[in-house]
XYZ file of C-alpha atoms in Angstrom:
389
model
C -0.013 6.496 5.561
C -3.047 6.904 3.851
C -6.292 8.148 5.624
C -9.617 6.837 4.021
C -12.671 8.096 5.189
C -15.510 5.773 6.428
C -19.180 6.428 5.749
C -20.865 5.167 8.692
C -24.187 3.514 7.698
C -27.015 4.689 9.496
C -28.950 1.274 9.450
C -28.207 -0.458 12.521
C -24.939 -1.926 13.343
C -26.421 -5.170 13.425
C -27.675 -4.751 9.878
C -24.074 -3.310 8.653
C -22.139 -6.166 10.484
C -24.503 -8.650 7.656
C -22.370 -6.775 4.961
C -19.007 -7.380 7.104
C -18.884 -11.211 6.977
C -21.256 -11.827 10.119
C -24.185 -13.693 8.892
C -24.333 -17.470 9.593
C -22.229 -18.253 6.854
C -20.321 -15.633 6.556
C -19.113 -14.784 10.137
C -15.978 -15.335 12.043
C -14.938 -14.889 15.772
C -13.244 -11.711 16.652
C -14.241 -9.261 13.993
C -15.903 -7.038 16.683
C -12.628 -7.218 18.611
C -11.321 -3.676 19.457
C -8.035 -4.429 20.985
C -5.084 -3.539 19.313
C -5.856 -0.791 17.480
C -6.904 2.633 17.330
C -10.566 3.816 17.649
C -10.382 6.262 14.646
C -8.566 9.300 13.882
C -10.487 12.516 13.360
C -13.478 12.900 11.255
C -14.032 8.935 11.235
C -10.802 8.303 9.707
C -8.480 5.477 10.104
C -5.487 4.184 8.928
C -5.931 0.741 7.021
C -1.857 0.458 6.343
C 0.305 1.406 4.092
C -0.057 3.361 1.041
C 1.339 1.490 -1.944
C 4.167 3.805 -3.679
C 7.280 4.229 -5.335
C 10.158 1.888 -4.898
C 7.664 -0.769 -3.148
C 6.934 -4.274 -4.379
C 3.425 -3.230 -5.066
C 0.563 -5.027 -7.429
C 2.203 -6.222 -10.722
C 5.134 -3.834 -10.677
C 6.898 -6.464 -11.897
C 10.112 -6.080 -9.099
C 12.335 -8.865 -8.963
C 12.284 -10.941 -5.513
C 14.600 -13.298 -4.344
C 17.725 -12.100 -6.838
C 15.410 -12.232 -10.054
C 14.170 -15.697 -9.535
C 10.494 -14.254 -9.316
C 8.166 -11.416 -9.343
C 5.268 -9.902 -7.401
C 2.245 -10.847 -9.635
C -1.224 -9.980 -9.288
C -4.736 -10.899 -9.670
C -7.978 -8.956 -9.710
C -10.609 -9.760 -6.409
C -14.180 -9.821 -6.472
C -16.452 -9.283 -3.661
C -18.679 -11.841 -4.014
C -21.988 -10.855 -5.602
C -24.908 -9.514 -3.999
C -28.570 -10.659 -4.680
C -31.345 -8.459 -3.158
C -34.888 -9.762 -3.627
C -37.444 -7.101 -2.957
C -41.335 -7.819 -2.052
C -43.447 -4.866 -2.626
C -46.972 -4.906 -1.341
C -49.169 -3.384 -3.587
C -52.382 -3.555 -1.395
C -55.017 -1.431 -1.098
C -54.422 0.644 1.928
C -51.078 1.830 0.111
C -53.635 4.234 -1.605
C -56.759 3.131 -2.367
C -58.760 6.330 -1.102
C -61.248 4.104 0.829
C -59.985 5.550 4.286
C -58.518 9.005 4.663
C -55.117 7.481 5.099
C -55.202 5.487 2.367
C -54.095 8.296 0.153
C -52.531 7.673 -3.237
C -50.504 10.838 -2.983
C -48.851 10.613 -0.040
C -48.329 7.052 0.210
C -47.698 5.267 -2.889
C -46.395 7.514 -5.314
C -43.269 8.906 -3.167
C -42.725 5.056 -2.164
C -42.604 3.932 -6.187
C -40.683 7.398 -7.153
C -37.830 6.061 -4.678
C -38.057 3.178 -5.391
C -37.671 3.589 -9.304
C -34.767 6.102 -8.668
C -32.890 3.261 -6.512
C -33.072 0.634 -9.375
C -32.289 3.434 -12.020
C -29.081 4.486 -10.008
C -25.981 4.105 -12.050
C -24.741 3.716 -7.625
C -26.562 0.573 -7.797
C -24.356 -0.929 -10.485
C -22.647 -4.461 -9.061
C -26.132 -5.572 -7.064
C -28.319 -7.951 -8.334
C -32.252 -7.495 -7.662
C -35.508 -9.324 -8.342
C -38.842 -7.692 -7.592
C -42.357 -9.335 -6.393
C -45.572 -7.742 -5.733
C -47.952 -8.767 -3.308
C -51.024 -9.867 -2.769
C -50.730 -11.645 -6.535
C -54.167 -11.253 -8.154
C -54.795 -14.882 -7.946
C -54.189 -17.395 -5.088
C -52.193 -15.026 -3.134
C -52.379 -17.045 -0.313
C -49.985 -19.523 -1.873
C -46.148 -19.488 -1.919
C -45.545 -21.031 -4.973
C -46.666 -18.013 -6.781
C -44.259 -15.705 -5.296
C -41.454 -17.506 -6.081
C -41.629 -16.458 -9.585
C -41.121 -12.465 -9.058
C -42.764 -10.247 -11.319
C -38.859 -8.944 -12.356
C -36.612 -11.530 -12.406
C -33.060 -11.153 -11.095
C -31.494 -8.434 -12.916
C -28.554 -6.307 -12.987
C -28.235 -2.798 -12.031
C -29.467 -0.453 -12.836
C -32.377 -1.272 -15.190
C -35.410 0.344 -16.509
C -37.199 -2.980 -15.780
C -38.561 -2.106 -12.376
C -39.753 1.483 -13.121
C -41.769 -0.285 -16.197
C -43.395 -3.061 -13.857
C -43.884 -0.234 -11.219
C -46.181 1.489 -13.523
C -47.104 -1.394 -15.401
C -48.928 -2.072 -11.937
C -50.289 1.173 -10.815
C -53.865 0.713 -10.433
C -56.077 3.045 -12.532
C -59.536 3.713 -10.331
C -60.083 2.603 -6.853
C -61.533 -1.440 -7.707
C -58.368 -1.609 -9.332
C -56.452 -2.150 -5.822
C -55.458 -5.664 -4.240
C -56.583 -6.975 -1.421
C -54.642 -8.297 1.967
C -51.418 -8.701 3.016
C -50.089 -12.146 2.679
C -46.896 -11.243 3.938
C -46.131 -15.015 5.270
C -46.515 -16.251 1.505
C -44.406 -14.043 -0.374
C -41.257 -14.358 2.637
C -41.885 -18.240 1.952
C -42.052 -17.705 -1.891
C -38.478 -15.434 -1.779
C -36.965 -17.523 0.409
C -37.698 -20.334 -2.301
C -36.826 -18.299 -5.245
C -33.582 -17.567 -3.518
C -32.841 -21.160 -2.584
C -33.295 -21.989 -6.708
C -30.844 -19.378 -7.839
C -28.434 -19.786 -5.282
C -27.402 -23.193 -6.599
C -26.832 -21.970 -9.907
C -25.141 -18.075 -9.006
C -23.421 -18.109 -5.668
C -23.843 -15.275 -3.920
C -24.665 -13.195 -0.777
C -28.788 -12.757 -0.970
C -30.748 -10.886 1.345
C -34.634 -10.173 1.175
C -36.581 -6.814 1.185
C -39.657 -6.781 2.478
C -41.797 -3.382 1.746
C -44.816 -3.080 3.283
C -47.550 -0.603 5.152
C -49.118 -3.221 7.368
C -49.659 -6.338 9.621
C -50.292 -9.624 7.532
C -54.074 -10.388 6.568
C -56.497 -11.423 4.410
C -55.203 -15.435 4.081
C -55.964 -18.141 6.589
C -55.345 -16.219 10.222
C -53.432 -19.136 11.616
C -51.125 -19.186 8.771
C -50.526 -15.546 7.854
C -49.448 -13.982 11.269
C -46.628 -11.976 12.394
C -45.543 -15.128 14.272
C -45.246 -17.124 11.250
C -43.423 -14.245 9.732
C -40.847 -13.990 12.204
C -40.455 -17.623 12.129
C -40.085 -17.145 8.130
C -37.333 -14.488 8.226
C -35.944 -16.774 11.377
C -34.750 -19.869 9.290
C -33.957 -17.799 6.242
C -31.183 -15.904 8.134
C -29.919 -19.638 9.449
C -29.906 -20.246 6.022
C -27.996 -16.805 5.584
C -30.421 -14.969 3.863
C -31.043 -11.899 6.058
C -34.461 -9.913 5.932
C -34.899 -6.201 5.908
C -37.774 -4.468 6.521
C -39.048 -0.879 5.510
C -42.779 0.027 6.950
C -44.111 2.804 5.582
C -46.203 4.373 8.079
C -49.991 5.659 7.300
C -50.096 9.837 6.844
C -50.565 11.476 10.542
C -54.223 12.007 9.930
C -56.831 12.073 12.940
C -57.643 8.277 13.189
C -55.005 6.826 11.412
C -54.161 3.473 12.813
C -50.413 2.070 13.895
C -49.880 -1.053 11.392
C -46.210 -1.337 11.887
C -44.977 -1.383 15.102
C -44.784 -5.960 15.029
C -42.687 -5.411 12.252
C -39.323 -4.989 14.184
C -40.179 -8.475 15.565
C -39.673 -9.348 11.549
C -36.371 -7.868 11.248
C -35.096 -8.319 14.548
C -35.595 -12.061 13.465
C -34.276 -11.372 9.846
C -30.618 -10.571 11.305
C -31.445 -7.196 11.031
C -32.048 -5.572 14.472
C -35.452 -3.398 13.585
C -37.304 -2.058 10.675
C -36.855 1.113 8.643
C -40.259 3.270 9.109
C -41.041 5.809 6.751
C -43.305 8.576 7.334
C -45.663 9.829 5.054
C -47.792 13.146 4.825
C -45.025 14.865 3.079
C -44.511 13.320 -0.437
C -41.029 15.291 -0.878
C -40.004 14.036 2.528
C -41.391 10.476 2.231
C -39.062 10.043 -0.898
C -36.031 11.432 0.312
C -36.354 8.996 3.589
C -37.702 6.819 1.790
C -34.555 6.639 -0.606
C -31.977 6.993 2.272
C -33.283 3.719 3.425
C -32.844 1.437 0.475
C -29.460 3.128 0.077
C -28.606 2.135 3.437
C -29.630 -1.235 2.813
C -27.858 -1.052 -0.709
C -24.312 -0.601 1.360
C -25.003 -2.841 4.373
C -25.902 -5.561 1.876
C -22.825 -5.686 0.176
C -20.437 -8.579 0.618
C -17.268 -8.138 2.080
C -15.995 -11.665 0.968
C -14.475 -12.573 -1.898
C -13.037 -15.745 -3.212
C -9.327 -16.271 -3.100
C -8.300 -16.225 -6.825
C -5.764 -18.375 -8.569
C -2.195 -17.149 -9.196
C -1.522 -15.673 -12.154
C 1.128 -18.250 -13.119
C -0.636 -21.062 -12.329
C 1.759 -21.633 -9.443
C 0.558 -23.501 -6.458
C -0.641 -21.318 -3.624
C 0.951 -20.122 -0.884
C -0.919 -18.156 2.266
C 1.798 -16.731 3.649
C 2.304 -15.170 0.113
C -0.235 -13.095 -0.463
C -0.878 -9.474 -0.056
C -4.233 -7.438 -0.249
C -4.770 -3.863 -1.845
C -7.741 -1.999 -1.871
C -7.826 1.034 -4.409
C -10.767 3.451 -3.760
C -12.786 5.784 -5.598
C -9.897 8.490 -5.924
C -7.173 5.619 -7.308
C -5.214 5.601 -4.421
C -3.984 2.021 -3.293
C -3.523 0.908 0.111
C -2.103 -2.210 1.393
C -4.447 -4.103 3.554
C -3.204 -5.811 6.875
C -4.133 -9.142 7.674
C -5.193 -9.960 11.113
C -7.198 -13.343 11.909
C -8.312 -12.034 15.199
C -9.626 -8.422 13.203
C -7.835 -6.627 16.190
C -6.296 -4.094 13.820
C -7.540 -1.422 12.104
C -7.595 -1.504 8.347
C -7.366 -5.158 8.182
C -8.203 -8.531 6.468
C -8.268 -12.587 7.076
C -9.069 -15.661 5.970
C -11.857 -17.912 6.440
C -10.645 -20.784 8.000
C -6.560 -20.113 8.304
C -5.263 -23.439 8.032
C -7.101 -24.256 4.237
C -8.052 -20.985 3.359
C -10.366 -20.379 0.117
C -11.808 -16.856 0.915
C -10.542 -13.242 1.961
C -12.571 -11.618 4.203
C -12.677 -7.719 5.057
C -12.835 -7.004 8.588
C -15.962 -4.763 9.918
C -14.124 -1.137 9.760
C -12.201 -1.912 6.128
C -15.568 -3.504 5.370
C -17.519 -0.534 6.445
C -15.221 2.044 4.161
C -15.246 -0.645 0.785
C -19.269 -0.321 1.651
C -19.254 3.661 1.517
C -17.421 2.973 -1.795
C -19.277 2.416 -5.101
C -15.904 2.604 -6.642
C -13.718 0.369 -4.898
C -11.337 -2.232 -6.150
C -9.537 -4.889 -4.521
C -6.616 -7.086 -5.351
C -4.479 -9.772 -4.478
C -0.438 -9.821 -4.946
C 1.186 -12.756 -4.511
C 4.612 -12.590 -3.822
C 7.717 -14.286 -3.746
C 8.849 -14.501 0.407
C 6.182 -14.860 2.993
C 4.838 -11.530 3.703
C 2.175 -12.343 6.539
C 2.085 -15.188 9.477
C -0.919 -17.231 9.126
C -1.892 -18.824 13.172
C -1.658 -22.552 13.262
């Protein structure tokens, strides 16, 4: 057998089950299930089946089945792509200087240095990000303008963020924006998201960064109430929200801004908010960067389209086999379990006309905690699984 270790991500387990097929759209009964298998061997191992090797039919070794008549053949899986669409508020009180909290150097620049680093990663290659600023400069109380982000969806990494990051950096003090339309720019992702979608399928989520409460548009518009409500039908539209608040320095008379936002992600699919502290800019980075790289490996999908055979044969779902290959190039047959009641294991999305493979939440949870990871599908000559009825 072949032990694989499993990162456990620290955002919530709400937030990680998003990545593991349980958004609206992506969810299926009994992936929490626990019966029927083992809780983990030592170290947050587990065994996720057997480990393909010599002598077995394994991917495209080309072994004669049924006296010669046919071979195991096999086609390359891909998770299905993910699309993360950050909002970045660029107000004032992210470091204007005009309150002693407000401070440039503790706030903003260890929030943009993580920030650039994350969309610089070569670990962020396979995601998909776009990134909008708010308040805009002009009618920022208006979705439409938000729903053309200042970086349009690009692949990672990319120098294109760091650019726009300091492309926006204001320069003296009247340089800073004003408010926190925070209602506008969910409304003007969530529409940006809805226009892509229909032209690149995909798994999106949105990431909201911000240091405050919404303000400065039309106070019975521009509430946390209307925010909630925002990230509310854009996760039954299965776009969840995520939330990092970066908290004001710990300075005498510093105000709380951020506790309402856990209402935001709590609504977003995503349990609570990430809060960052500030007051150490060495600290604020380094927690601020362990956040978007927890949100980087909740986000990503753990459902994949079922791809054609490569002989153009008809297919069969009793015929098909899924390895997963990590990081090191070791290969491991998957199991597949509709009810996800074993560890290790895999199933379809609807059994009786299946057109996806989906990971269940512990294989999920180790393909996550693997930049490297490759998945394929075998299909083989004799049934090799039971599908339920």
């Amino acid at each position: 057998m072949k032990l694989l270790p499993v990162a456990m991500a620290v955002l919530s387990v709400a937030a990680v089950g998003l990545g593991c097929g349980s958004s609206p759209s992506e969810g299926g009964e009994g992936e929490g299930a626990s019966s029927g298998g083992s809780s983990g061997g030592e170290g947050g191992s587990f065994d996720i089946g057997g480990e393909i090797g010599p002598g077995s039919s394994g991917a495209g070794n080309g072994t004669p089945a049924g006296g010669g008549a046919c071979a195991t053949q096999t086609a390359a899986a891909s998770l299905q792509p993910v699309y993360l669409a950050f909002a970045f508020d660029v107000s004032g009180s992210m470091g204007k200087g005009d309150k002693k909290w407000h401070d440039k150097s503790l706030k903003w620049d260890p929030v943009v240095a993580a920030t650039q680093q994350f969309f610089a990663d070569p670990g962020s290659e396979g995601l998909t990000a776009s990134l909008t600023f708010f308040p805009a400069e002009d009618d920022k109380c208006s979705a439409e303008i938000y729903a053309t982000p200042d970086v349009p969806l690009t692949p990672l990494p990319s120098p294109a963020f760091g650019a726009a990051l300091d492309a926006i950096e204001p320069v003296t003090s009247s340089d800073w924006r004003g408010g926190t339309p925070t209602a506008w720019v969910m409304r003007g992702t969530s529409a940006l998201i809805e226009a892509q979608r229909q032209q690149n399928p995909g798994k999106y989520a949105i990431v909201l960064v911000t240091d405050g409460y919404p303000q400065g548009c039309d106070e019975a518009s521009d509430t946390i109430d209307a925010v909630v409500a925002d990230a509310q039908a854009a996760f039954a539209d299965s776009i969840p929200t995520y939330v990092i608040g970066v908290e004001n320095p710990p300075i005498e008379g510093a105000p709380d801004t951020l506790d309402d936002l856990h209402k935001i992600a709590a609504a977003g699919g995503t349990e609570g908010a990430v809060l960052i502290d500030t007051g150490d800019p060495s600290q604020t980075t380094a927690a601020f960067k362990a956040a978007i790289d927890r949100i980087r490996s909740a986000a990503v999908s753990c459902t994949m389209a079922i791809p054609l055979p490569p002989d153009g044969s008809s297919f069969d779902k009793e015929k098909v086999r899924v390895v997963y290959t990590d990081g090191a190039n070791a290969a491991t047959e998957l199991v597949y379990d509709q009810s996800c009641a074993t560890e290790g294991a895999w199933r379809y999305d609807e059994p009786a006309s299946p057109t996806q493979i989906v990971l269940c939440v512990d294989t999920c949870t180790a393909v996550q905690a693997d930049v490297a990871a490759e998945l394929s599908v075998d299909f083989t000559c004799e049934s090799v699984i039971e599908v339920p009825l």
